[in-house]
């Protein structure tokens, strides 16, 4: 595997029982870039997300992290790989009975031997990075939707992961809040060199953050496009990709 490839998906076929959702998906995720998995609702984006994290098993095909075949690995190897990853789920998935600070501290308490004062320092650092400094004593119910997403992001980066997974991070957010979250994601890529995989159908986010994208076609049940979304909108490979990237007469400005 090339040194700049962090994840490789090879000939992945996904489905439920005898129903094939997507088949023969192959793409690579480059180190330090944002790769967006995009497509209409129901095309299999979140299912692919779960396959890449080992939460669902494929009908066929493989997922590699660096040179290790994650799909064929035993549980200890999978756990070791996943500890290099951070995940932000669509809802934020914060524990409602815990404060923001306690939520962010949880992976540090579980997976490190850091003393309490060091954990508190890291929690403050991560909350500052996502624009939530001083809110560690708040509970999730006291935060806006965008702030809950940011708190979930702070928890996802608590262990300084090499790779971050985002599942529809802008879902349910107003345009201004969504834009601010996109900018935070770009800052993380720039300053931490994090490799990011994002599932979304939101055009503003796709065109703001993606270095490359893969398009899952719900009708053909396969990946029909791969590349920078600005290149894809200038030269769409098929009508499905063109319709998706130009829906609602949205005008996108080239980088």
Tab-separated table of C-alpha atoms in Angstrom:
chain	number	residue	atom	x	y	z
A	1	UNK	CA	0.000	0.000	0.000
A	2	UNK	CA	1.209	3.517	-0.768
A	3	UNK	CA	2.443	5.460	2.260
A	4	UNK	CA	-0.213	8.161	1.808
A	5	UNK	CA	-3.148	5.703	1.874
A	6	UNK	CA	-4.692	5.242	5.344
A	7	UNK	CA	-7.769	3.201	4.446
A	8	UNK	CA	-8.552	1.058	1.430
A	9	UNK	CA	-11.959	-0.402	0.596
A	10	UNK	CA	-11.811	-3.258	-1.905
A	11	UNK	CA	-14.755	-4.757	-3.785
A	12	UNK	CA	-17.130	-4.270	-0.863
A	13	UNK	CA	-20.682	-5.587	-1.244
A	14	UNK	CA	-23.229	-4.660	1.421
A	15	UNK	CA	-26.754	-5.819	2.050
A	16	UNK	CA	-29.350	-7.255	4.376
A	17	UNK	CA	-30.181	-10.898	3.847
A	18	UNK	CA	-30.642	-11.391	0.117
A	19	UNK	CA	-31.112	-7.673	-0.571
A	20	UNK	CA	-28.005	-6.035	-2.078
A	21	UNK	CA	-27.666	-2.395	-1.037
A	22	UNK	CA	-24.367	-1.561	-2.774
A	23	UNK	CA	-21.865	-3.781	-4.560
A	24	UNK	CA	-18.227	-3.792	-5.640
A	25	UNK	CA	-17.291	-0.553	-3.875
A	26	UNK	CA	-13.575	0.259	-4.124
A	27	UNK	CA	-11.810	3.460	-3.073
A	28	UNK	CA	-8.877	4.726	-1.005
A	29	UNK	CA	-8.720	7.347	1.742
A	30	UNK	CA	-5.551	9.426	1.649
A	31	UNK	CA	-3.688	10.503	4.755
A	32	UNK	CA	-4.539	13.991	6.003
A	33	UNK	CA	-7.456	14.516	3.617
A	34	UNK	CA	-11.235	14.727	3.989
A	35	UNK	CA	-13.080	12.023	2.062
A	36	UNK	CA	-16.839	12.462	1.792
A	37	UNK	CA	-19.200	9.544	1.207
A	38	UNK	CA	-22.180	11.135	-0.515
A	39	UNK	CA	-25.435	10.262	-2.205
A	40	UNK	CA	-29.217	10.510	-1.737
A	41	UNK	CA	-30.954	9.284	1.395
A	42	UNK	CA	-31.181	5.504	1.490
A	43	UNK	CA	-28.244	4.874	-0.846
A	44	UNK	CA	-26.138	3.151	1.822
A	45	UNK	CA	-23.843	5.922	3.063
A	46	UNK	CA	-24.293	5.196	6.783
A	47	UNK	CA	-24.190	1.465	6.108
A	48	UNK	CA	-20.783	1.875	4.460
A	49	UNK	CA	-19.737	3.974	7.467
A	50	UNK	CA	-20.682	1.091	9.793
A	51	UNK	CA	-18.852	-1.445	7.622
A	52	UNK	CA	-15.667	0.631	7.778
A	53	UNK	CA	-15.920	0.627	11.589
A	54	UNK	CA	-16.700	-3.076	11.841
A	55	UNK	CA	-20.220	-2.502	13.172
A	56	UNK	CA	-21.595	-4.526	10.253
A	57	UNK	CA	-19.970	-7.284	8.250
A	58	UNK	CA	-19.903	-7.168	4.438
A	59	UNK	CA	-21.372	-9.793	2.166
A	60	UNK	CA	-18.001	-9.744	0.420
A	61	UNK	CA	-14.959	-7.528	0.062
A	62	UNK	CA	-12.325	-6.123	2.408
A	63	UNK	CA	-11.462	-2.997	4.386
A	64	UNK	CA	-7.766	-2.289	5.050
A	65	UNK	CA	-6.210	0.129	7.539
A	66	UNK	CA	-2.642	0.785	6.392
A	67	UNK	CA	-1.447	-2.733	5.541
A	68	UNK	CA	-3.795	-4.580	7.914
A	69	UNK	CA	-6.954	-6.271	6.655
A	70	UNK	CA	-9.477	-5.015	9.198
A	71	UNK	CA	-12.263	-7.224	7.831
A	72	UNK	CA	-10.357	-10.461	8.468
A	73	UNK	CA	-8.775	-9.416	11.772
A	74	UNK	CA	-9.602	-10.896	15.163
A	75	UNK	CA	-11.215	-8.704	17.827
A	76	UNK	CA	-7.968	-7.605	19.597
A	77	UNK	CA	-6.506	-6.326	16.306
A	78	UNK	CA	-9.748	-4.559	15.428
A	79	UNK	CA	-9.851	-2.890	18.834
A	80	UNK	CA	-6.253	-1.755	18.444
A	81	UNK	CA	-7.063	-0.192	15.068
A	82	UNK	CA	-10.249	1.471	16.322
A	83	UNK	CA	-8.370	3.118	19.192
A	84	UNK	CA	-6.613	5.147	16.506
A	85	UNK	CA	-10.012	6.407	15.358
A	86	UNK	CA	-12.543	8.904	16.685
A	87	UNK	CA	-16.231	8.855	15.798
A	88	UNK	CA	-18.858	11.604	15.778
A	89	UNK	CA	-22.300	10.071	15.389
A	90	UNK	CA	-25.209	11.942	13.844
A	91	UNK	CA	-26.892	12.764	17.151
A	92	UNK	CA	-23.655	13.541	18.985
A	93	UNK	CA	-24.394	10.493	21.198
A	94	UNK	CA	-23.521	12.258	24.445
A	95	UNK	CA	-24.418	10.665	27.776
A	96	UNK	CA	-27.264	12.849	29.051
A	97	UNK	CA	-26.531	12.100	32.722
A	98	UNK	CA	-22.925	13.279	32.404
A	99	UNK	CA	-21.612	16.806	32.049
A	100	UNK	CA	-19.867	17.902	28.880
A	101	UNK	CA	-16.525	17.602	30.662
A	102	UNK	CA	-17.339	14.095	31.889
A	103	UNK	CA	-18.360	13.042	28.391
A	104	UNK	CA	-15.072	14.248	26.917
A	105	UNK	CA	-13.097	12.697	29.776
A	106	UNK	CA	-14.716	9.271	29.363
A	107	UNK	CA	-12.360	7.830	26.687
A	108	UNK	CA	-9.378	9.243	28.586
A	109	UNK	CA	-10.500	7.506	31.777
A	110	UNK	CA	-11.203	4.247	29.945
A	111	UNK	CA	-8.125	3.972	27.744
A	112	UNK	CA	-5.302	5.891	29.464
A	113	UNK	CA	-3.576	5.931	32.840
A	114	UNK	CA	-3.531	9.724	32.980
A	115	UNK	CA	-4.063	11.261	36.425
A	116	UNK	CA	-7.165	13.367	37.015
A	117	UNK	CA	-5.362	16.695	36.633
A	118	UNK	CA	-3.954	15.659	33.240
A	119	UNK	CA	-7.380	14.476	32.088
A	120	UNK	CA	-8.859	17.814	33.156
A	121	UNK	CA	-6.157	19.645	31.181
A	122	UNK	CA	-6.862	17.599	28.055
A	123	UNK	CA	-10.624	18.113	28.410
A	124	UNK	CA	-10.089	21.875	28.608
A	125	UNK	CA	-7.772	21.747	25.583
A	126	UNK	CA	-10.245	19.783	23.436
A	127	UNK	CA	-13.215	21.938	24.402
A	128	UNK	CA	-11.189	25.024	23.545
A	129	UNK	CA	-10.379	23.547	20.128
A	130	UNK	CA	-14.079	23.165	19.305
A	131	UNK	CA	-15.121	26.521	20.745
A	132	UNK	CA	-16.682	25.280	24.001
A	133	UNK	CA	-14.120	26.461	26.550
A	134	UNK	CA	-15.651	26.958	29.990
A	135	UNK	CA	-18.705	24.777	29.343
A	136	UNK	CA	-17.386	21.576	30.885
A	137	UNK	CA	-19.923	21.676	33.740
A	138	UNK	CA	-22.930	22.027	31.449
A	139	UNK	CA	-25.169	19.042	30.677
A	140	UNK	CA	-26.067	18.120	27.078
A	141	UNK	CA	-29.680	19.252	27.598
A	142	UNK	CA	-28.388	22.753	28.345
A	143	UNK	CA	-26.644	23.025	24.966
A	144	UNK	CA	-27.923	23.894	21.514
A	145	UNK	CA	-27.832	21.269	18.769
A	146	UNK	CA	-24.668	22.718	17.288
A	147	UNK	CA	-22.962	22.856	20.661
A	148	UNK	CA	-23.844	19.203	21.312
A	149	UNK	CA	-22.222	18.288	17.987
A	150	UNK	CA	-19.112	20.230	19.021
A	151	UNK	CA	-19.050	18.490	22.399
A	152	UNK	CA	-19.300	15.153	20.612
A	153	UNK	CA	-16.425	16.233	18.400
A	154	UNK	CA	-14.331	17.155	21.457
A	155	UNK	CA	-14.900	13.654	22.819
A	156	UNK	CA	-14.036	12.125	19.424
A	157	UNK	CA	-10.633	13.874	19.403
A	158	UNK	CA	-9.861	13.285	23.104
A	159	UNK	CA	-7.337	10.532	22.327
A	160	UNK	CA	-5.721	12.429	19.417
A	161	UNK	CA	-6.944	9.966	16.777
A	162	UNK	CA	-5.224	9.549	13.427
A	163	UNK	CA	-8.606	9.096	11.748
A	164	UNK	CA	-11.989	10.730	12.377
A	165	UNK	CA	-15.357	9.439	11.197
A	166	UNK	CA	-18.343	11.811	10.948
A	167	UNK	CA	-21.881	10.557	10.295
A	168	UNK	CA	-24.047	13.412	8.932
A	169	UNK	CA	-22.450	16.031	11.226
A	170	UNK	CA	-24.609	18.861	9.839
A	171	UNK	CA	-27.923	17.022	10.188
A	172	UNK	CA	-30.501	19.171	11.966
A	173	UNK	CA	-28.302	22.274	12.111
A	174	UNK	CA	-29.123	25.697	10.700
A	175	UNK	CA	-26.866	26.944	7.854
A	176	UNK	CA	-24.751	29.247	10.057
A	177	UNK	CA	-24.120	26.570	12.696
A	178	UNK	CA	-23.390	24.010	9.988
A	179	UNK	CA	-20.854	26.376	8.400
A	180	UNK	CA	-19.099	26.893	11.738
A	181	UNK	CA	-18.878	23.131	12.256
A	182	UNK	CA	-17.407	22.707	8.774
A	183	UNK	CA	-14.768	25.319	9.596
A	184	UNK	CA	-13.918	23.478	12.823
A	185	UNK	CA	-13.451	20.262	10.823
A	186	UNK	CA	-11.089	22.057	8.431
A	187	UNK	CA	-9.113	23.458	11.367
A	188	UNK	CA	-8.672	19.947	12.771
A	189	UNK	CA	-7.402	18.712	9.429
A	190	UNK	CA	-5.002	21.636	9.129
A	191	UNK	CA	-3.562	21.678	12.645
A	192	UNK	CA	-3.701	17.987	13.587
A	193	UNK	CA	-3.205	16.407	10.159
A	194	UNK	CA	-6.201	14.187	10.856
A	195	UNK	CA	-7.568	11.903	8.147
A	196	UNK	CA	-11.343	12.399	7.974
A	197	UNK	CA	-14.164	10.303	6.536
A	198	UNK	CA	-17.517	12.089	6.442
A	199	UNK	CA	-20.942	10.774	5.489
A	200	UNK	CA	-23.261	13.542	4.271
A	201	UNK	CA	-25.732	14.618	1.595
A	202	UNK	CA	-25.468	18.314	2.503
A	203	UNK	CA	-24.074	20.189	-0.506
A	204	UNK	CA	-22.565	23.169	1.374
A	205	UNK	CA	-20.550	20.816	3.584
A	206	UNK	CA	-19.503	18.632	0.663
A	207	UNK	CA	-18.138	21.580	-1.312
A	208	UNK	CA	-16.536	23.195	1.751
A	209	UNK	CA	-14.632	20.313	3.328
A	210	UNK	CA	-14.084	17.518	0.804
A	211	UNK	CA	-10.718	16.835	-0.785
A	212	UNK	CA	-12.260	13.851	-2.484
A	213	UNK	CA	-15.677	12.215	-2.563
A	214	UNK	CA	-17.335	8.951	-3.529
A	215	UNK	CA	-20.900	8.840	-4.831
A	216	UNK	CA	-23.180	5.891	-4.070
A	217	UNK	CA	-25.933	5.507	-6.654
A	218	UNK	CA	-29.152	4.090	-5.123
A	219	UNK	CA	-30.529	2.930	-8.485
A	220	UNK	CA	-27.439	1.243	-9.877
A	221	UNK	CA	-26.437	0.078	-6.373
A	222	UNK	CA	-22.793	0.832	-6.915
A	223	UNK	CA	-20.289	3.659	-6.646
A	224	UNK	CA	-20.524	5.650	-9.876
A	225	UNK	CA	-18.171	8.561	-9.190
A	226	UNK	CA	-15.023	9.411	-7.239
A	227	UNK	CA	-13.072	12.659	-7.116
A	228	UNK	CA	-13.034	16.209	-5.815
A	229	UNK	CA	-16.663	17.442	-5.852
A	230	UNK	CA	-15.656	20.686	-7.609
A	231	UNK	CA	-14.212	18.589	-10.436
A	232	UNK	CA	-17.285	16.357	-10.481
A	233	UNK	CA	-19.690	19.288	-10.821
A	234	UNK	CA	-17.637	20.738	-13.682
A	235	UNK	CA	-17.427	17.386	-15.470
A	236	UNK	CA	-20.148	15.083	-14.077
A	237	UNK	CA	-19.576	11.450	-15.085
A	238	UNK	CA	-23.305	10.719	-15.309
A	239	UNK	CA	-26.745	12.317	-14.907
A	240	UNK	CA	-27.267	10.953	-11.389
A	241	UNK	CA	-24.151	12.681	-10.056
A	242	UNK	CA	-25.021	15.878	-11.931
A	243	UNK	CA	-28.561	15.930	-10.494
A	244	UNK	CA	-27.286	15.305	-6.975
A	245	UNK	CA	-24.634	18.041	-7.069
A	246	UNK	CA	-26.844	20.655	-8.757
A	247	UNK	CA	-30.169	20.004	-7.003
A	248	UNK	CA	-32.262	22.974	-5.883
A	249	UNK	CA	-30.395	25.139	-8.432
A	250	UNK	CA	-27.565	25.495	-5.931
A	251	UNK	CA	-24.623	27.449	-7.318
A	252	UNK	CA	-21.234	26.289	-6.132
A	253	UNK	CA	-18.147	28.440	-6.293
A	254	UNK	CA	-14.922	26.766	-7.353
A	255	UNK	CA	-12.092	26.725	-4.875
